[in-house]
CSV table of C-alpha atoms in Angstrom, one decimal:
chain,number,residue,atom,x,y,z
A,1,MET,CA,-11.9,8.3,-8.8
A,2,LEU,CA,-8.1,8.9,-8.7
A,3,ASP,CA,-6.3,11.8,-10.3
A,4,LEU,CA,-3.0,10.5,-11.5
A,5,ARG,CA,-1.8,13.6,-13.3
A,6,PHE,CA,0.4,15.0,-10.6
A,7,ALA,CA,2.8,12.2,-10.1
A,8,THR,CA,6.6,12.5,-9.6
A,9,PHE,CA,8.8,9.4,-9.8
A,10,ASP,CA,12.2,8.3,-8.6
A,11,TYR,CA,13.5,5.2,-10.5
A,12,GLU,CA,16.5,4.3,-8.3
A,13,PRO,CA,17.1,2.1,-6.5
A,14,TYR,CA,13.6,0.9,-7.5
A,15,PRO,CA,10.5,2.8,-8.8
A,16,THR,CA,8.7,4.9,-6.3
A,17,GLY,CA,6.2,7.7,-7.0
A,18,LEU,CA,4.2,10.3,-5.2
A,19,ILE,CA,0.8,11.4,-6.5
A,20,LYS,CA,-0.5,14.6,-4.8
A,21,PRO,CA,-3.3,15.5,-4.8
A,22,VAL,CA,-4.7,12.1,-5.6
A,23,PHE,CA,-8.4,12.8,-4.8
A,24,ASP,CA,-10.6,15.8,-5.5
A,25,GLU,CA,-11.1,17.7,-2.3
A,26,GLY,CA,-14.7,16.7,-1.8
A,27,THR,CA,-14.0,13.0,-2.2
A,28,TYR,CA,-11.0,13.1,0.1
A,29,GLN,CA,-12.8,14.9,2.8
A,30,GLY,CA,-15.7,12.4,2.7
A,31,LEU,CA,-13.3,9.5,3.0
A,32,VAL,CA,-11.3,11.0,5.8
A,33,ALA,CA,-14.5,12.0,7.7
A,34,SER,CA,-15.8,8.4,7.5
A,35,TYR,CA,-12.5,6.6,8.2
A,36,PRO,CA,-13.2,3.7,10.5
A,37,ALA,CA,-13.0,4.1,14.3
A,38,ILE,CA,-10.0,2.6,16.1
A,39,GLU,CA,-12.3,0.2,18.0
A,40,LEU,CA,-12.8,-1.8,14.8
A,41,PHE,CA,-9.1,-2.4,14.3
A,42,LYS,CA,-6.9,-5.3,15.4
A,43,PHE,CA,-3.8,-4.3,17.3
A,44,LYS,CA,-0.6,-5.8,15.9
A,45,PRO,CA,2.2,-4.9,18.4
A,46,ALA,CA,4.7,-7.1,16.6
A,47,LEU,CA,4.4,-5.0,13.5
A,48,GLY,CA,5.5,-1.8,15.1
A,49,ASN,CA,2.5,-0.5,17.2
A,50,LYS,CA,0.2,-1.0,14.2
A,51,TYR,CA,-3.6,-1.3,14.0
A,52,SER,CA,-5.1,-3.1,11.1
A,53,LEU,CA,-8.6,-3.6,9.6
A,54,SER,CA,-8.8,-5.7,6.5
A,55,GLU,CA,-10.0,-8.9,4.9
A,56,VAL,CA,-7.6,-10.7,7.2
A,57,ASN,CA,-7.6,-8.6,10.4
A,58,ASN,CA,-11.1,-8.4,12.0
A,59,PRO,CA,-12.7,-9.4,8.7
A,60,ALA,CA,-16.3,-9.3,10.0
A,61,GLN,CA,-16.0,-5.7,11.2
A,62,TYR,CA,-14.2,-4.8,8.0
A,63,GLU,CA,-17.1,-6.2,5.8
A,64,ARG,CA,-19.7,-4.5,8.0
A,65,PHE,CA,-17.9,-1.2,7.8
A,66,ILE,CA,-17.6,-1.3,4.0
A,67,GLU,CA,-21.2,-2.2,3.5
A,68,SER,CA,-22.5,0.4,5.8
A,69,THR,CA,-20.4,3.4,4.7
A,70,PRO,CA,-21.4,4.7,1.3
A,71,GLU,CA,-18.2,6.7,0.6
A,72,TRP,CA,-16.0,3.6,1.3
A,73,LYS,CA,-18.3,1.1,-0.3
A,74,ARG,CA,-18.1,3.1,-3.6
A,75,PHE,CA,-14.3,3.4,-3.5
A,76,HIS,CA,-13.9,-0.2,-2.4
A,77,ALA,CA,-15.9,-1.5,-5.4
A,78,TYR,CA,-13.8,0.6,-7.7
A,79,VAL,CA,-10.5,-0.7,-6.2
A,80,LYS,CA,-11.8,-4.3,-6.6
A,81,SER,CA,-12.6,-3.8,-10.3
A,82,LYS,CA,-10.7,-4.7,-13.4
A,83,GLU,CA,-10.9,-1.0,-14.4
A,84,PHE,CA,-8.8,0.0,-11.4
A,85,VAL,CA,-6.1,-2.6,-12.0
A,86,ALA,CA,-6.0,-1.7,-15.7
A,87,ALA,CA,-5.8,2.0,-14.9
A,88,ILE,CA,-2.8,1.5,-12.6
A,89,LEU,CA,-1.0,-0.8,-15.0
A,90,GLU,CA,-1.5,1.7,-17.9
A,91,PHE,CA,-0.4,4.6,-15.7
A,92,LEU,CA,2.8,2.8,-14.9
A,93,VAL,CA,3.5,2.0,-18.5
A,94,SER,CA,3.1,5.7,-19.3
A,95,ARG,CA,5.9,6.3,-16.8
A,96,ASN,CA,8.2,3.7,-18.3
A,97,ILE,CA,7.4,1.0,-15.8
A,98,ASP,CA,6.1,-1.9,-17.8
A,99,LEU,CA,5.5,-5.1,-15.7
A,100,GLY,CA,4.8,-7.1,-18.8
A,101,ILE,CA,1.3,-8.1,-17.8
A,102,ARG,CA,-0.9,-8.2,-20.9
A,103,ARG,CA,-3.5,-10.9,-20.2
A,104,TYR,CA,-5.0,-11.0,-16.8
A,105,LYS,CA,-8.1,-11.7,-14.8
A,106,VAL,CA,-9.0,-9.8,-11.7
A,107,VAL,CA,-10.1,-12.1,-8.9
A,108,SER,CA,-10.1,-9.6,-6.1
A,109,ARG,CA,-12.7,-11.2,-3.9
A,110,LYS,CA,-10.9,-14.5,-3.8
A,111,PRO,CA,-8.4,-15.5,-1.0
A,112,VAL,CA,-4.9,-14.4,-1.8
A,113,ALA,CA,-3.5,-17.8,-1.0
A,114,ARG,CA,-5.6,-19.5,-3.7
A,115,ARG,CA,-3.6,-20.9,-6.6
A,116,ALA,CA,-4.2,-19.8,-10.1
A,117,SER,CA,-6.8,-21.9,-11.9
A,118,PRO,CA,-5.8,-24.6,-14.4
A,119,LEU,CA,-7.6,-22.7,-17.2
A,120,SER,CA,-5.7,-19.5,-16.4
A,121,LEU,CA,-2.4,-21.4,-16.4
A,122,LEU,CA,-3.3,-23.0,-19.7
A,123,LEU,CA,-4.1,-19.6,-21.2
A,124,ARG,CA,-1.1,-18.0,-19.5
A,125,ARG,CA,-3.4,-15.4,-18.0
A,126,ALA,CA,-2.3,-13.8,-14.8
A,127,GLU,CA,-4.8,-13.7,-11.9
A,128,LEU,CA,-4.5,-10.4,-10.1
A,129,SER,CA,-6.0,-9.3,-6.8
A,130,ALA,CA,-6.4,-5.8,-5.2
A,131,ARG,CA,-6.1,-6.1,-1.4
A,132,PHE,CA,-7.5,-3.3,0.7
A,133,GLU,CA,-6.3,-2.5,4.2
A,134,PHE,CA,-6.9,0.3,6.7
A,135,SER,CA,-4.0,0.8,9.0
A,136,MET,CA,-3.0,3.2,11.8
A,137,MET,CA,0.2,3.6,13.8
A,138,GLY,CA,0.7,5.7,16.9
A,139,ALA,CA,2.9,8.7,16.6
A,140,ASP,CA,4.5,7.7,19.9
A,141,GLY,CA,7.1,5.3,18.4
A,142,GLY,CA,5.0,3.5,15.7
A,143,ASN,CA,7.2,2.0,13.0
A,144,ILE,CA,7.6,-0.5,10.2
A,145,LEU,CA,10.9,-2.5,10.0
A,146,PRO,CA,12.9,-2.5,6.8
A,147,HIS,CA,11.5,-5.1,4.3
A,148,THR,CA,10.8,-5.6,0.6
A,149,ASP,CA,7.2,-7.1,0.6
A,150,MET,CA,6.1,-10.6,-0.1
A,151,PRO,CA,6.8,-12.1,-3.5
A,152,GLN,CA,3.2,-12.1,-4.6
A,153,LYS,CA,2.9,-8.3,-4.3
A,154,LEU,CA,3.4,-6.4,-7.5
A,155,ILE,CA,2.4,-2.8,-6.7
A,156,THR,CA,1.7,-1.0,-3.4
A,157,LEU,CA,-0.3,2.2,-3.0
A,158,VAL,CA,-0.3,3.9,0.4
A,159,PHE,CA,-3.0,6.7,0.7
A,160,SER,CA,-2.8,9.1,3.6
A,161,MET,CA,-6.1,9.6,5.4
A,162,ILE,CA,-5.6,12.6,7.7
A,163,GLU,CA,-7.2,16.0,7.9
A,164,PRO,CA,-5.0,19.0,6.9
A,165,GLY,CA,-3.2,20.2,10.0
A,166,ALA,CA,-3.8,16.9,11.9
A,167,TRP,CA,-0.2,15.7,11.5
A,168,ASP,CA,3.0,17.4,12.6
A,169,THR,CA,5.9,16.6,10.3
A,170,ALA,CA,8.2,16.8,13.3
A,171,TRP,CA,6.7,13.4,14.4
A,172,GLY,CA,8.1,11.7,11.3
A,173,GLY,CA,5.8,9.1,9.7
A,174,GLY,CA,7.4,9.3,6.2
A,175,THR,CA,8.2,6.2,4.2
A,176,ASP,CA,11.9,5.7,3.9
A,177,VAL,CA,13.6,4.1,0.8
A,178,VAL,CA,16.5,2.2,2.4
A,179,LEU,CA,19.3,-0.1,1.4
A,180,PRO,CA,21.2,-2.6,3.6
A,181,LYS,CA,24.6,-1.4,4.7
A,182,ASP,CA,25.8,-4.9,4.0
A,183,ARG,CA,25.1,-5.0,0.3
A,184,SER,CA,25.2,-8.8,0.3
A,185,ARG,CA,21.7,-8.5,1.9
A,186,LEU,CA,20.4,-6.4,-1.0
A,187,TYR,CA,18.7,-9.3,-2.8
A,188,ASN,CA,15.6,-10.0,-0.8
A,189,HIS,CA,12.9,-11.6,-2.9
A,190,VAL,CA,11.5,-13.6,0.0
A,191,ASN,CA,11.0,-10.5,2.2
A,192,ASN,CA,13.3,-11.0,5.2
A,193,ARG,CA,13.4,-8.1,7.6
A,194,LEU,CA,16.3,-6.0,8.9
A,195,THR,CA,16.7,-3.7,11.8
A,196,PHE,CA,16.9,0.1,11.4
A,197,GLU,CA,20.5,-0.1,12.3
A,198,ASP,CA,21.2,-2.5,9.4
A,199,VAL,CA,20.1,0.0,6.7
A,200,GLU,CA,20.9,3.5,5.3
A,201,VAL,CA,18.1,5.9,4.3
A,202,ILE,CA,18.3,6.8,0.6
A,203,LYS,CA,15.2,9.0,0.6
A,204,THR,CA,12.2,9.8,2.7
A,205,TRP,CA,8.8,10.4,1.2
A,206,ASP,CA,7.0,12.7,3.7
A,207,PHE,CA,3.6,11.9,5.1
A,208,SER,CA,1.0,14.5,4.4
A,209,PRO,CA,-2.7,14.8,3.5
A,210,ASN,CA,-4.3,13.7,0.2
A,211,GLN,CA,-1.4,11.9,-1.3
A,212,CYS,CA,-0.6,8.4,-2.6
A,213,LEU,CA,2.8,6.8,-2.4
A,214,LEU,CA,3.3,4.1,-5.0
A,215,PHE,CA,6.1,1.6,-5.2
A,216,ILE,CA,7.0,-1.5,-7.1
A,217,LYS,CA,7.9,-4.8,-5.5
A,218,THR,CA,11.5,-5.8,-6.7
A,219,PHE,CA,14.3,-7.9,-5.3
A,220,ASN,CA,15.7,-4.7,-3.7
A,221,SER,CA,12.5,-2.7,-2.8
A,222,TRP,CA,13.7,-2.1,0.8
A,223,HIS,CA,11.5,0.4,2.6
A,224,SER,CA,10.4,1.2,6.2
A,225,VAL,CA,8.8,3.8,8.5
A,226,SER,CA,11.3,4.9,11.2
A,227,PRO,CA,10.1,5.1,14.8
A,228,MET,CA,7.9,8.1,15.1
A,229,ARG,CA,8.7,11.0,17.5
A,230,GLY,CA,5.3,12.1,18.6
A,231,ALA,CA,5.3,10.9,22.2
A,232,GLY,CA,2.4,12.3,24.2
A,233,SER,CA,0.8,13.8,21.1
A,234,GLY,CA,-2.0,11.1,20.7
A,235,GLY,CA,-1.4,11.4,17.0
A,236,LEU,CA,-2.3,8.5,14.6
A,237,ARG,CA,-0.8,7.9,11.2
A,238,LYS,CA,-3.9,6.8,9.3
A,239,THR,CA,-3.6,5.2,5.9
A,240,LEU,CA,-5.3,3.0,3.3
A,241,THR,CA,-3.0,0.5,1.7
A,242,ILE,CA,-3.9,-1.2,-1.6
A,243,ASN,CA,-1.7,-4.0,-2.8
A,244,ILE,CA,-2.1,-5.4,-6.4
A,245,GLU,CA,-1.0,-9.0,-6.1
A,246,ALA,CA,-0.5,-11.9,-8.4
A,247,LYS,CA,-2.0,-15.3,-7.5
A,248,ARG,CA,0.7,-18.0,-7.0
């Protein structure tokens, strides 16, 4: 369901890549048109004026939405499959990003906090999960503080979910690759956060329709979304985030 041919990558300071377009036009329009209404989301003000709908945030509404929306039910089932995880891992290897995962079991419908089973440990087989989250941020100052992601995350894919022409690039909304000004803070395996004043922006991947931004969790995978500048616009930065995670 994803077209990975049109990817461009940067490899420093850690691997990030942009895939655009990532869906065929019909599929993308169907997903955007049926994106969940804001009333289903949980508001998370501490995370930068963010709204979230996921297996953790408003899970009952999340499950009902997936089950009742054919376009999203089909894509959700694909994301939760071994075929999806295998396709992403193979795609990364083709771009010289080899995470060294050869034997694995996809357990996407299990809680993330669950420990790997004794049998998987005995067989040295990784247990991987694909986590699925709808999120929105207001263009009037919405932001995500600089961080590197939790240790169990391996790969993050952020899909834009906006109609062409619905987002003004003057509002911002891009994902910034950043590094701490104090390089002694560079190593951040445990995912401490910094303020925007504490980091310098290395590159910004702009936010635009029908794209997927992919990045790898590393000890220095600092990234953020700077406070957006669309006060009074009513704009919403709508995304789908998929995290491929390893059970711990």
